[in-house]
mmCIF file of C-alpha atoms in Angstrom:
data_model
loop_
_atom_site.group_PDB
_atom_site.id
_atom_site.type_symbol
_atom_site.label_atom_id
_atom_site.label_comp_id
_atom_site.label_asym_id
_atom_site.label_seq_id
_atom_site.Cartn_x
_atom_site.Cartn_y
_atom_site.Cartn_z
ATOM 1 C CA MET A 1 10.446 -135.196 80.529
ATOM 2 C CA ILE A 2 13.806 -135.923 82.117
ATOM 3 C CA SER A 3 14.369 -135.602 85.860
ATOM 4 C CA THR A 4 18.061 -135.534 86.737
ATOM 5 C CA LYS A 5 17.166 -135.595 90.431
ATOM 6 C CA ASP A 6 15.476 -138.987 90.134
ATOM 7 C CA ASN A 7 17.363 -140.308 87.090
ATOM 8 C CA CYS A 8 14.171 -140.996 85.170
ATOM 9 C CA LEU A 9 12.534 -140.236 81.843
ATOM 10 C CA PHE A 10 8.783 -139.927 81.430
ATOM 11 C CA VAL A 11 7.219 -140.410 78.001
ATOM 12 C CA HIS A 12 4.139 -138.204 78.131
ATOM 13 C CA ILE A 13 1.319 -139.528 75.965
ATOM 14 C CA PRO A 14 -1.266 -136.726 75.652
ATOM 15 C CA LYS A 15 -4.504 -137.115 77.632
ATOM 16 C CA VAL A 16 -3.086 -139.732 79.997
ATOM 17 C CA ALA A 17 -2.545 -137.650 83.181
ATOM 18 C CA GLY A 18 0.840 -136.486 81.938
ATOM 19 C CA GLN A 19 0.787 -132.978 83.378
ATOM 20 C CA SER A 20 0.021 -134.274 86.862
ATOM 21 C CA ILE A 21 3.042 -136.568 86.678
ATOM 22 C CA GLU A 22 5.238 -133.798 85.306
ATOM 23 C CA LEU A 23 4.126 -131.399 88.043
ATOM 24 C CA PHE A 24 5.114 -133.980 90.666
ATOM 25 C CA PHE A 25 8.689 -134.111 89.370
ATOM 26 C CA VAL A 26 8.865 -130.359 88.758
ATOM 27 C CA GLU A 27 7.977 -129.733 92.397
ATOM 28 C CA ARG A 28 10.523 -132.326 93.537
ATOM 29 C CA MET A 29 13.145 -130.156 91.847
ATOM 30 C CA GLY A 30 11.962 -127.223 93.964
ATOM 31 C CA LEU A 31 10.548 -125.471 90.910
ATOM 32 C CA SER A 32 7.220 -123.928 90.011
ATOM 33 C CA TRP A 33 5.258 -125.044 86.948
ATOM 34 C CA GLN A 34 6.424 -121.873 85.195
ATOM 35 C CA GLN A 35 10.049 -123.000 85.717
ATOM 36 C CA ARG A 36 9.611 -126.449 84.181
ATOM 37 C CA GLU A 37 11.856 -125.931 81.136
ATOM 38 C CA SER A 38 14.872 -127.519 82.837
ATOM 39 C CA LEU A 39 13.032 -130.869 82.724
ATOM 40 C CA LEU A 40 12.747 -130.585 78.929
ATOM 41 C CA LEU A 41 9.195 -129.299 79.253
ATOM 42 C CA ARG A 42 9.150 -126.438 76.805
ATOM 43 C CA ALA A 43 7.860 -125.316 73.443
ATOM 44 C CA ASN A 44 9.874 -126.031 70.322
ATOM 45 C CA ASN A 45 9.652 -123.951 67.145
ATOM 46 C CA ASP A 46 12.149 -126.004 65.115
ATOM 47 C CA PRO A 47 10.777 -129.088 63.285
ATOM 48 C CA GLU A 48 14.349 -130.422 63.113
ATOM 49 C CA LEU A 49 14.390 -130.740 66.910
ATOM 50 C CA GLY A 50 11.141 -132.597 67.533
ATOM 51 C CA PRO A 51 7.443 -131.811 68.025
ATOM 52 C CA PRO A 52 5.977 -128.387 68.891
ATOM 53 C CA ARG A 53 5.978 -129.368 72.562
ATOM 54 C CA LEU A 54 8.963 -131.361 73.793
ATOM 55 C CA ALA A 55 6.862 -132.866 76.567
ATOM 56 C CA HIS A 56 5.339 -135.040 73.839
ATOM 57 C CA LEU A 57 8.516 -136.549 72.420
ATOM 58 C CA TYR A 58 8.298 -140.186 71.363
ATOM 59 C CA ALA A 59 10.667 -142.433 73.318
ATOM 60 C CA ASP A 60 12.952 -142.893 70.310
ATOM 61 C CA GLU A 61 13.111 -139.141 69.662
ATOM 62 C CA TYR A 62 15.101 -138.385 72.821
ATOM 63 C CA VAL A 63 18.168 -139.941 71.215
ATOM 64 C CA LYS A 64 17.206 -139.111 67.621
ATOM 65 C CA TYR A 65 17.196 -135.374 68.355
ATOM 66 C CA ASP A 66 20.216 -135.537 70.705
ATOM 67 C CA TYR A 67 18.458 -134.596 73.912
ATOM 68 C CA VAL A 68 20.333 -137.518 75.476
ATOM 69 C CA SER A 69 22.949 -139.947 74.214
ATOM 70 C CA GLN A 70 22.068 -143.610 73.765
ATOM 71 C CA ARG A 71 24.167 -144.385 76.827
ATOM 72 C CA GLU A 72 22.308 -141.806 78.914
ATOM 73 C CA PHE A 73 18.960 -143.048 77.613
ATOM 74 C CA ASP A 74 19.824 -146.615 78.603
ATOM 75 C CA SER A 75 20.834 -145.520 82.110
ATOM 76 C CA LEU A 76 17.537 -143.748 82.860
ATOM 77 C CA PHE A 77 14.466 -145.430 84.320
ATOM 78 C CA LYS A 78 11.889 -144.866 81.599
ATOM 79 C CA PHE A 79 8.158 -145.021 82.187
ATOM 80 C CA SER A 80 4.851 -144.004 80.670
ATOM 81 C CA PHE A 81 1.104 -144.428 81.058
ATOM 82 C CA VAL A 82 -1.479 -145.658 78.553
ATOM 83 C CA ARG A 83 -5.257 -145.294 78.425
ATOM 84 C CA ASN A 84 -8.244 -146.960 76.800
ATOM 85 C CA PRO A 85 -8.168 -145.504 73.239
ATOM 86 C CA TRP A 86 -11.925 -144.879 73.160
ATOM 87 C CA SER A 87 -11.735 -142.986 76.442
ATOM 88 C CA ARG A 88 -8.593 -141.106 75.436
ATOM 89 C CA LEU A 89 -10.153 -139.798 72.224
ATOM 90 C CA VAL A 90 -13.199 -138.468 74.084
ATOM 91 C CA SER A 91 -10.860 -136.739 76.530
ATOM 92 C CA GLU A 92 -9.032 -135.093 73.624
ATOM 93 C CA PHE A 93 -12.310 -133.967 72.065
ATOM 94 C CA THR A 94 -13.713 -132.454 75.267
ATOM 95 C CA TYR A 95 -10.362 -130.777 75.967
ATOM 96 C CA ARG A 96 -10.236 -129.050 72.580
ATOM 97 C CA LYS A 97 -13.924 -128.195 72.668
ATOM 98 C CA ALA A 98 -13.550 -126.576 76.092
ATOM 99 C CA LEU A 99 -10.706 -124.471 74.712
ATOM 100 C CA GLY A 100 -13.082 -123.156 72.042
ATOM 101 C CA HIS A 101 -11.529 -124.610 68.885
ATOM 102 C CA LYS A 102 -14.120 -124.244 66.112
ATOM 103 C CA GLN A 103 -13.572 -127.609 64.444
ATOM 104 C CA TYR A 104 -14.553 -129.347 67.693
ATOM 105 C CA GLN A 105 -17.877 -127.564 68.128
ATOM 106 C CA GLN A 106 -19.835 -129.682 65.626
ATOM 107 C CA GLY A 107 -19.929 -132.766 67.782
ATOM 108 C CA PHE A 108 -17.843 -135.836 68.457
ATOM 109 C CA LYS A 109 -18.903 -137.762 65.354
ATOM 110 C CA HIS A 110 -17.917 -134.881 63.075
ATOM 111 C CA PHE A 111 -14.568 -134.579 64.854
ATOM 112 C CA VAL A 112 -13.774 -138.277 64.392
ATOM 113 C CA LEU A 113 -15.093 -138.853 60.877
ATOM 114 C CA GLU A 114 -14.750 -135.429 59.222
ATOM 115 C CA SER A 115 -12.013 -133.396 60.923
ATOM 116 C CA PHE A 116 -9.655 -135.907 62.542
ATOM 117 C CA PRO A 117 -6.220 -134.281 62.945
ATOM 118 C CA THR A 118 -3.542 -135.017 60.337
ATOM 119 C CA PRO A 119 0.245 -134.384 60.555
ATOM 120 C CA ASN A 120 -0.027 -130.973 58.885
ATOM 121 C CA ARG A 121 -2.178 -129.773 61.796
ATOM 122 C CA ASP A 122 0.927 -129.465 63.991
ATOM 123 C CA VAL A 123 2.490 -126.013 63.673
ATOM 124 C CA HIS A 124 5.795 -125.348 65.428
ATOM 125 C CA LYS A 125 5.573 -121.571 65.144
ATOM 126 C CA THR A 126 2.359 -121.449 67.189
ATOM 127 C CA GLY A 127 2.894 -124.549 69.331
ATOM 128 C CA VAL A 128 -0.227 -126.248 67.954
ATOM 129 C CA ASP A 129 0.033 -130.028 68.286
ATOM 130 C CA HIS A 130 -3.415 -131.407 67.484
ATOM 131 C CA TYR A 131 -2.041 -134.362 65.526
ATOM 132 C CA ARG A 132 0.411 -135.547 68.160
ATOM 133 C CA HIS A 133 -2.460 -135.556 70.633
ATOM 134 C CA VAL A 134 -4.178 -138.335 68.661
ATOM 135 C CA VAL A 135 -1.154 -140.381 67.553
ATOM 136 C CA PRO A 136 -1.477 -144.055 68.604
ATOM 137 C CA GLN A 137 0.094 -144.645 71.992
ATOM 138 C CA SER A 138 2.262 -147.451 70.634
ATOM 139 C CA ARG A 139 4.182 -144.925 68.542
ATOM 140 C CA PHE A 140 5.316 -143.171 71.707
ATOM 141 C CA LEU A 141 6.664 -146.333 73.300
ATOM 142 C CA TYR A 142 7.897 -148.711 70.575
ATOM 143 C CA ASP A 143 10.499 -148.436 67.840
ATOM 144 C CA ALA A 144 9.996 -149.395 64.189
ATOM 145 C CA GLU A 145 10.975 -153.005 64.939
ATOM 146 C CA GLY A 146 8.355 -153.320 67.666
ATOM 147 C CA ASN A 147 10.748 -153.129 70.622
ATOM 148 C CA CYS A 148 9.399 -151.476 73.755
ATOM 149 C CA LEU A 149 11.708 -148.623 74.760
ATOM 150 C CA VAL A 150 10.434 -148.008 78.296
ATOM 151 C CA ASP A 151 10.877 -149.990 81.493
ATOM 152 C CA PHE A 152 7.388 -149.576 82.936
ATOM 153 C CA ILE A 153 3.996 -148.960 81.336
ATOM 154 C CA GLY A 154 1.340 -147.915 83.816
ATOM 155 C CA ARG A 155 -2.362 -147.594 83.150
ATOM 156 C CA PHE A 156 -4.514 -144.521 83.491
ATOM 157 C CA GLU A 157 -7.219 -146.792 84.897
ATOM 158 C CA ALA A 158 -4.867 -147.695 87.776
ATOM 159 C CA LEU A 159 -3.072 -144.356 87.894
ATOM 160 C CA HIS A 160 -2.368 -144.012 91.595
ATOM 161 C CA GLU A 161 -1.431 -147.645 92.180
ATOM 162 C CA ASP A 162 0.933 -147.718 89.212
ATOM 163 C CA PHE A 163 2.421 -144.332 90.050
ATOM 164 C CA GLU A 164 3.121 -145.604 93.555
ATOM 165 C CA ALA A 165 4.932 -148.595 92.019
ATOM 166 C CA ILE A 166 7.048 -146.200 89.934
ATOM 167 C CA CYS A 167 7.904 -144.114 92.990
ATOM 168 C CA ASN A 168 8.884 -147.254 94.892
ATOM 169 C CA ARG A 169 11.210 -148.136 92.030
ATOM 170 C CA LEU A 170 12.736 -144.648 92.270
ATOM 171 C CA ASN A 171 12.942 -144.789 96.084
ATOM 172 C CA ILE A 172 10.528 -141.880 96.450
ATOM 173 C CA GLU A 173 8.573 -142.088 99.701
ATOM 174 C CA ASN A 174 5.117 -140.728 100.563
ATOM 175 C CA ALA A 175 4.387 -139.717 96.980
ATOM 176 C CA ILE A 176 1.104 -137.930 96.333
ATOM 177 C CA LEU A 177 0.223 -137.246 92.718
ATOM 178 C CA PRO A 178 -1.031 -133.652 92.248
ATOM 179 C CA HIS A 179 -3.796 -132.788 89.807
ATOM 180 C CA LYS A 180 -2.817 -130.647 86.852
ATOM 181 C CA ASN A 181 -5.006 -130.432 83.748
ATOM 182 C CA ALA A 182 -5.712 -127.660 81.266
ATOM 183 C CA THR A 183 -9.374 -128.612 80.852
ATOM 184 C CA THR A 184 -9.917 -128.637 84.605
ATOM 185 C CA ASP A 185 -8.116 -125.313 84.978
ATOM 186 C CA LEU A 186 -10.405 -123.774 82.340
ATOM 187 C CA SER A 187 -13.478 -125.216 84.056
ATOM 188 C CA ARG A 188 -12.381 -123.772 87.397
ATOM 189 C CA ALA A 189 -11.885 -120.373 85.796
ATOM 190 C CA ARG A 190 -15.390 -120.473 84.350
ATOM 191 C CA THR A 191 -16.828 -121.527 87.719
ATOM 192 C CA TRP A 192 -15.054 -118.609 89.385
ATOM 193 C CA LEU A 193 -16.357 -116.213 86.731
ATOM 194 C CA SER A 194 -19.908 -117.497 87.203
ATOM 195 C CA LYS A 195 -19.679 -116.823 90.919
ATOM 196 C CA VAL A 196 -18.312 -113.332 90.303
ATOM 197 C CA LEU A 197 -21.206 -112.632 87.961
ATOM 198 C CA GLY A 198 -23.660 -113.983 90.489
ATOM 199 C CA LYS A 199 -24.760 -116.951 88.392
ATOM 200 C CA GLN A 200 -25.919 -120.191 89.927
ATOM 201 C CA SER A 201 -23.277 -122.881 89.486
ATOM 202 C CA SER A 202 -24.010 -126.594 89.530
ATOM 203 C CA LYS A 203 -21.782 -129.632 89.819
ATOM 204 C CA ARG A 204 -21.618 -131.542 86.578
ATOM 205 C CA ILE A 205 -20.610 -135.158 86.321
ATOM 206 C CA SER A 206 -18.887 -136.125 83.085
ATOM 207 C CA PRO A 207 -20.769 -138.835 81.180
ATOM 208 C CA HIS A 208 -19.105 -142.172 80.486
ATOM 209 C CA TYR A 209 -17.057 -142.057 77.292
ATOM 210 C CA SER A 210 -19.256 -144.690 75.625
ATOM 211 C CA THR A 211 -22.150 -142.204 75.425
ATOM 212 C CA TYR A 212 -20.218 -140.226 72.791
ATOM 213 C CA TYR A 213 -19.980 -143.130 70.374
ATOM 214 C CA CYS A 214 -21.988 -144.609 67.527
ATOM 215 C CA SER A 215 -21.128 -147.763 65.587
ATOM 216 C CA GLU A 216 -19.095 -145.793 63.019
ATOM 217 C CA THR A 217 -16.912 -144.025 65.550
ATOM 218 C CA ILE A 218 -16.444 -147.208 67.584
ATOM 219 C CA ASP A 219 -15.144 -148.926 64.453
ATOM 220 C CA PHE A 220 -12.918 -145.971 63.550
ATOM 221 C CA VAL A 221 -11.126 -146.177 66.891
ATOM 222 C CA ARG A 222 -10.889 -149.962 66.666
ATOM 223 C CA SER A 223 -9.167 -149.645 63.288
ATOM 224 C CA TYR A 224 -6.992 -146.568 63.855
ATOM 225 C CA TYR A 225 -5.767 -147.674 67.282
ATOM 226 C CA HIS A 226 -5.645 -151.409 66.617
ATOM 227 C CA GLU A 227 -2.040 -151.716 67.824
ATOM 228 C CA ASP A 228 -2.882 -150.067 71.147
ATOM 229 C CA ILE A 229 -5.936 -152.269 71.586
ATOM 230 C CA GLU A 230 -3.979 -155.440 70.873
ATOM 231 C CA ARG A 231 -0.863 -154.521 72.873
ATOM 232 C CA PHE A 232 -2.597 -153.201 75.958
ATOM 233 C CA GLY A 233 -5.725 -155.365 75.925
ATOM 234 C CA TYR A 234 -8.367 -152.638 75.786
ATOM 235 C CA GLN A 235 -11.946 -152.972 74.614
ATOM 236 C CA PHE A 236 -14.947 -150.715 74.194
ATOM 237 C CA GLU A 237 -16.950 -150.632 77.434
ATOM 238 C CA GLN A 238 -20.668 -149.973 77.184
ATOM 239 C CA MET A 239 -22.390 -148.360 80.163
#
């Protein structure tokens, strides 16, 4: 995402509150979510121009695919957010499962060990980007030589505090981060439908991410996301 109003570039790592951050800057431009394309938030059906959804460009792809020049890239304040890899993967699983994708209905262990997304799962024609949703976070933020390409890396676990720090850097006052999430939107729709149908609804509290894991899946994440774990200092937290 690029905001010309605030001279900033946001590298959106999937399942790390990215849509809420994007909505904040979309609204600052006086636009609705449906008008977000001017911030480079649109689908892409050409593999030669980046991923199926341009919101999920890696930092180095903005220049690689000529969305900005190197000079423009250097002049922008660039930021992103990261998340505990074990927590992020559970969020991805529950998101896809809630959307009804068949391969996510057989449980978390099957998803991780038997049907983990591969690069060929991303299809530009349909906008499917399952693989990019599970790419290590380091790939979004670092180049091949290990250089960090963004100016600020916030943490999902300190979302509001770190977002406030970003807004201070951008001289944005009284910033309130809105909530925008596809899984939540789907849940709200189902709650509304239940009420319409006269069904009893109940408030559900999401279980801690650790309850989804067994020793095999813990080790898978530790291996697959080892760069994220080392760079950002995360560990598996048992409740």
